[in-house]
Amino acid sequence: MTDNCDDGAVSNSALAATSFRIASINLFNFIAPPDAYYEFENIYSTEQWLGKLTWFSDFVAKAKPDIIGFQEVFSPDALKEWANKQGYPYFAVVGEPELVSDYVYKSPVVALASKYPITQVSAVVPQAHSCQQLGLPSTFSFSRAPLRATVNLPHFGECDCYVIHFKSKRNQLDTTVATDQTLSGAAEFVAQQVLGRWGASLQRGSEATLLYHAMLTRRFSCGHPFVLMGDFNDSIQSDLFSAFRQSSRIFRSDINDVALSQVSDTELQAQLQQFGLFDSYELFVAHQKANRTLAHDEYETHSQASQLMRPASHYFGNTGSVLDYILVSSEFNHAAMQNLAHITHYQTFDRHLVRPDYERDKNSTDHAPVMMTFELRGQV
């Protein structure tokens, strides 16, 4: 079953060198004093900053991830130093936060820390011709540049790890520019909200599609297994993320490649799976179900089944949403022909959100870290 983790502890006794853990953490304004995030008054005191570092140190010590993808990084140098002290000698980041004025920053970046060697690092950049195909300007750019870091894992080989933080749903139009000179007051406000939120949705959906296209190009050229992790700022079931959900319905009439159109159904499915993305949580649930006996499934109670519901990774008031995901390539899918590994565990570390303790959690994060564990084929 998936874990609503109380203390974040993970047993290490049953895990061998052929088992690996990958986590994604939104650090929630990770910025070292005396710098400030967004506004000049947003500066952590020394006590707050040390408390934030301690909280994440405790999490890492208990969860023991091998690879961590980070979002909301304002101080990459401080994060690199912290990660090295926690036993992650390999670190990758692309870009840097934007200096607004003096010591105030905006536009945080993403980063990755690893216990295993990082052999290549690159920012993912949209291809101009792909932008034009979507009706976007050739100069279209990601609101936050995705990171691709290639990690060399023992017995598994090189794996491309992507870290993303997609555009939020918030209206970010310039409200100083009039939406419509014929509107004012409440009407103008509503118009700004409608246009701003849809603009954010267009940005988020375009980013997802262009990122996936870049991932396909990389996959085709080098064939590496890959992992996509981060804060999606929306449900994976959103139509804006349809690029990440491979359809099981394939119409041969849609296939233009002659050689591909002539392969068997089984071979066609295998080839398409090579370029698919799979939710590691769903793979974990499917793998657990496959390991149960028919009798157990037949008499499974509703309460037992409900325990497999994925815990929320973010709350707005008392409403929870799953915004943080770890998606993987077909090598991690136990049902795929290219299978090299199995997802054996998936965890959402949400204690600080659902049962917070002020002294312990006051400097933590507004997201729940998520982590998946996989073992190489033949080890489970």
Coordinates of C-alpha atoms in Angstrom, one line a residue, residues 69-336:
G69 CA 14.7 16.7 -7.4
F70 CA 14.2 20.2 -5.9
Q71 CA 11.8 23.0 -6.8
E72 CA 11.7 26.7 -5.5
V73 CA 15.4 27.1 -5.2
F74 CA 16.5 30.7 -4.7
S75 CA 19.9 29.9 -3.2
P76 CA 21.5 27.1 -5.3
D77 CA 24.9 27.5 -3.8
A78 CA 23.5 27.1 -0.3
L79 CA 21.5 24.0 -1.4
K80 CA 24.6 22.4 -3.0
E81 CA 26.5 22.9 0.3
W82 CA 23.7 21.5 2.3
A83 CA 23.3 18.5 0.0
N84 CA 27.0 17.7 0.1
K85 CA 26.8 17.6 3.9
Q86 CA 23.9 15.1 3.7
G87 CA 25.9 12.7 1.5
Y88 CA 25.0 13.9 -2.0
P89 CA 28.3 14.8 -3.6
Y90 CA 26.8 15.3 -7.1
F91 CA 24.7 18.3 -7.8
A92 CA 23.1 19.9 -10.8
V93 CA 21.3 23.2 -11.5
V94 CA 20.5 25.3 -14.6
G95 CA 19.9 29.0 -14.6
E96 CA 19.7 31.3 -11.6
P97 CA 17.0 33.2 -9.8
E98 CA 16.3 36.7 -11.2
L99 CA 17.5 39.7 -9.1
V100 CA 14.7 42.2 -8.8
S101 CA 16.6 44.8 -6.8
D102 CA 19.3 44.9 -4.2
Y103 CA 18.8 41.6 -2.3
V104 CA 15.3 40.7 -3.6
Y105 CA 14.9 37.7 -6.0
K106 CA 12.1 36.2 -8.0
S107 CA 11.9 33.3 -10.5
P108 CA 13.4 30.4 -8.4
V109 CA 15.1 27.5 -10.3
V110 CA 15.0 23.7 -10.0
A111 CA 18.0 21.5 -9.0
L112 CA 19.0 17.8 -8.5
A113 CA 21.2 16.1 -5.9
S114 CA 22.5 12.6 -6.3
K115 CA 24.6 10.0 -4.4
Y116 CA 25.7 8.7 -7.8
P117 CA 27.7 10.4 -10.5
I118 CA 26.0 12.9 -12.7
T119 CA 27.5 12.5 -16.2
Q120 CA 25.6 15.3 -18.1
V121 CA 23.6 18.4 -17.3
S122 CA 21.4 20.5 -19.6
A123 CA 18.5 22.9 -19.5
V124 CA 15.6 21.8 -21.6
V125 CA 14.9 24.4 -24.3
P126 CA 11.8 24.3 -26.6
Q127 CA 12.6 23.7 -30.3
A128 CA 11.5 26.6 -32.5
H129 CA 9.8 24.5 -35.1
S130 CA 7.8 22.7 -32.4
C131 CA 6.7 26.0 -31.0
Q132 CA 5.5 27.1 -34.5
Q133 CA 3.6 23.9 -34.9
L134 CA 1.6 24.7 -31.8
G135 CA 1.0 28.3 -33.0
L136 CA 3.4 29.7 -30.5
P137 CA 6.1 32.3 -31.2
S138 CA 9.5 30.7 -31.9
T139 CA 10.8 32.6 -29.0
F140 CA 8.5 30.8 -26.5
S141 CA 10.3 29.8 -23.3
F142 CA 9.5 27.9 -20.2
S143 CA 8.5 30.0 -17.2
R144 CA 11.0 27.9 -15.2
A145 CA 13.7 26.1 -17.2
P146 CA 13.4 22.3 -16.8
L147 CA 16.6 20.5 -15.8
R148 CA 17.9 17.3 -17.3
A149 CA 20.6 15.5 -15.4
T150 CA 22.0 12.1 -16.5
V151 CA 22.8 9.9 -13.5
N152 CA 24.9 6.7 -13.7
L153 CA 23.3 4.1 -11.4
P154 CA 25.1 0.9 -10.5
H155 CA 23.9 -2.1 -12.5
F156 CA 21.3 0.1 -14.2
G157 CA 23.3 2.5 -16.3
E158 CA 22.6 6.0 -17.3
C159 CA 19.2 7.4 -16.5
D160 CA 18.0 10.8 -17.6
C161 CA 16.4 12.6 -14.7
Y162 CA 14.2 15.6 -15.5
V163 CA 13.1 18.1 -12.8
I164 CA 10.3 20.5 -13.5
H165 CA 8.1 23.1 -11.8
F166 CA 5.3 24.0 -14.1
K167 CA 3.5 27.3 -14.2
S168 CA 1.0 27.9 -11.4
K169 CA -2.7 28.5 -12.0
R170 CA -2.5 32.0 -10.6
N171 CA -3.3 35.0 -12.7
Q172 CA 0.0 36.7 -13.6
L173 CA -1.1 39.2 -16.2
D174 CA 0.2 42.7 -15.7
T175 CA -2.8 44.2 -13.9
T176 CA -1.5 47.7 -14.5
V177 CA -2.5 47.3 -18.2
A178 CA -6.2 47.8 -18.8
T179 CA -7.9 44.6 -20.0
D180 CA -10.6 46.6 -21.7
Q181 CA -11.1 50.3 -21.6
T182 CA -14.9 49.8 -21.6
L183 CA -14.7 47.9 -18.3
S184 CA -14.0 49.1 -14.7
G185 CA -14.5 47.9 -11.2
A186 CA -15.7 44.4 -10.6
A187 CA -16.2 43.7 -14.3
E188 CA -12.6 44.6 -15.1
F189 CA -11.3 42.5 -12.2
V190 CA -13.3 39.4 -13.4
A191 CA -12.0 40.0 -16.9
Q192 CA -8.4 40.1 -15.7
Q193 CA -8.9 36.9 -13.7
V194 CA -10.5 35.0 -16.6
L195 CA -7.7 36.1 -19.1
G196 CA -5.0 35.6 -16.5
R197 CA -5.9 32.1 -15.4
W198 CA -6.4 31.0 -19.0
G199 CA -3.1 32.5 -19.9
A200 CA -1.5 30.5 -17.1
S201 CA -3.2 27.3 -18.3
L202 CA -2.0 27.9 -21.9
Q203 CA 1.5 28.4 -20.6
R204 CA 1.4 25.3 -18.5
G205 CA -0.1 23.1 -21.2
S206 CA 2.4 24.4 -23.8
E207 CA 5.3 23.8 -21.5
A208 CA 4.2 20.2 -20.8
T209 CA 3.8 19.4 -24.5
L210 CA 7.1 21.0 -25.5
L211 CA 8.9 19.3 -22.7
Y212 CA 7.6 15.9 -23.7
H213 CA 8.6 16.5 -27.3
A214 CA 12.1 17.3 -26.1
M215 CA 12.1 14.1 -24.0
L216 CA 11.0 12.1 -27.0
T217 CA 13.8 13.6 -29.1
R218 CA 16.4 12.7 -26.4
R219 CA 14.9 9.2 -25.9
F220 CA 15.1 8.6 -29.7
S221 CA 18.7 9.7 -29.9
C222 CA 20.2 8.0 -26.9
G223 CA 17.7 5.5 -25.6
H224 CA 18.3 6.2 -21.9
P225 CA 15.6 5.3 -19.3
F226 CA 14.1 8.5 -17.9
V227 CA 12.4 9.9 -14.8
L228 CA 10.3 13.1 -14.8
M229 CA 9.7 14.6 -11.3
G230 CA 8.5 17.8 -9.8
D231 CA 5.7 20.1 -9.0
F232 CA 3.1 20.0 -11.8
N233 CA 0.8 22.6 -10.2
D234 CA -2.1 20.6 -11.5
S235 CA -3.5 17.1 -11.6
I236 CA -1.9 14.7 -14.0
Q237 CA -5.4 14.0 -15.2
S238 CA -5.8 17.6 -16.5
D239 CA -6.3 17.9 -20.2
L240 CA -3.3 20.3 -20.2
F241 CA -1.1 17.2 -19.4
S242 CA -2.6 15.0 -22.1
A243 CA 0.8 14.7 -23.7
F244 CA 2.0 12.7 -20.7
R245 CA -0.9 10.1 -20.9
Q246 CA -0.3 7.6 -23.7
S247 CA -3.6 6.5 -25.2
S248 CA -4.3 2.7 -25.4
R249 CA -6.4 3.2 -28.5
I250 CA -4.2 3.3 -31.6
F251 CA -5.6 3.7 -35.1
R252 CA -3.3 2.3 -37.8
S253 CA -4.8 4.8 -40.2
D254 CA -3.0 7.5 -38.2
I255 CA 0.5 5.9 -38.8
N256 CA 2.4 7.4 -41.7
D257 CA 5.6 5.4 -41.3
V258 CA 5.3 2.4 -43.6
A259 CA 7.6 0.1 -41.6
L260 CA 5.8 0.9 -38.3
S261 CA 2.4 0.4 -39.9
Q262 CA 3.3 -3.2 -40.9
V263 CA 4.4 -4.5 -37.6
S264 CA 2.2 -6.8 -35.5
D265 CA 0.0 -5.4 -32.8
T266 CA 2.3 -6.7 -30.1
E267 CA 5.4 -5.2 -31.6
L268 CA 3.5 -1.9 -32.3
Q269 CA 2.5 -1.7 -28.6
A270 CA 6.1 -2.4 -27.5
Q271 CA 7.5 0.3 -29.8
L272 CA 5.0 2.8 -28.6
Q273 CA 5.6 2.0 -25.0
Q274 CA 9.3 2.9 -25.5
F275 CA 8.2 6.5 -25.8
G276 CA 5.5 6.5 -23.2
L277 CA 5.3 8.0 -19.7
F278 CA 4.0 6.1 -16.8
D279 CA 2.9 7.3 -13.3
S280 CA 5.2 5.6 -10.8
Y281 CA 2.3 5.6 -8.2
E282 CA 0.0 3.7 -10.6
L283 CA 2.8 1.3 -11.5
F284 CA 3.3 0.7 -7.8
V285 CA -0.4 -0.1 -7.3
A286 CA -0.5 -2.3 -10.3
H287 CA 2.6 -4.2 -9.2
Q288 CA 1.1 -4.7 -5.7
K289 CA -2.1 -6.0 -7.2
A290 CA -0.3 -8.3 -9.5
N291 CA 1.4 -9.9 -6.5
R292 CA -1.8 -10.7 -4.7
T293 CA -3.7 -13.9 -5.0
L294 CA -7.0 -14.1 -6.8
A295 CA -8.7 -15.1 -3.5
H296 CA -7.3 -12.0 -1.8
D297 CA -8.6 -9.8 -4.5
E298 CA -12.0 -11.4 -4.5
Y299 CA -12.5 -10.8 -0.8
E300 CA -10.8 -7.4 -0.5
T301 CA -12.9 -5.0 1.5
H302 CA -13.7 -1.4 0.5
S303 CA -11.6 0.0 3.3
Q304 CA -8.6 -2.0 2.2
A305 CA -9.0 -0.8 -1.4
S306 CA -9.4 2.8 -0.2
Q307 CA -6.0 2.7 1.4
L308 CA -4.5 2.7 -2.1
M309 CA -5.9 6.2 -2.7
R310 CA -3.0 8.6 -3.3
P311 CA -2.6 11.1 -0.5
A312 CA -2.7 14.8 -1.4
S313 CA 0.7 16.5 -1.7
H314 CA -0.7 20.0 -1.3
Y315 CA -3.6 21.7 0.6
F316 CA -5.5 24.9 -0.1
G317 CA -7.4 25.4 3.1
N318 CA -8.9 21.9 3.9
T319 CA -8.9 20.9 0.2
G320 CA -6.1 18.5 -0.8
S321 CA -4.7 18.0 -4.3
V322 CA -2.0 15.8 -5.8
L323 CA 0.4 18.3 -7.5
D324 CA 3.7 16.4 -7.2
Y325 CA 4.5 13.5 -9.4
I326 CA 7.3 11.1 -10.4
L327 CA 6.7 9.8 -14.0
V328 CA 8.9 7.1 -15.5
S329 CA 9.8 5.4 -18.8
S330 CA 8.8 1.9 -19.8
E331 CA 11.9 0.4 -18.2
F332 CA 10.2 0.8 -14.9
N333 CA 6.9 -0.7 -16.0
H334 CA 6.7 -4.3 -14.9
A335 CA 4.2 -5.1 -17.8
A336 CA 6.3 -3.6 -20.6

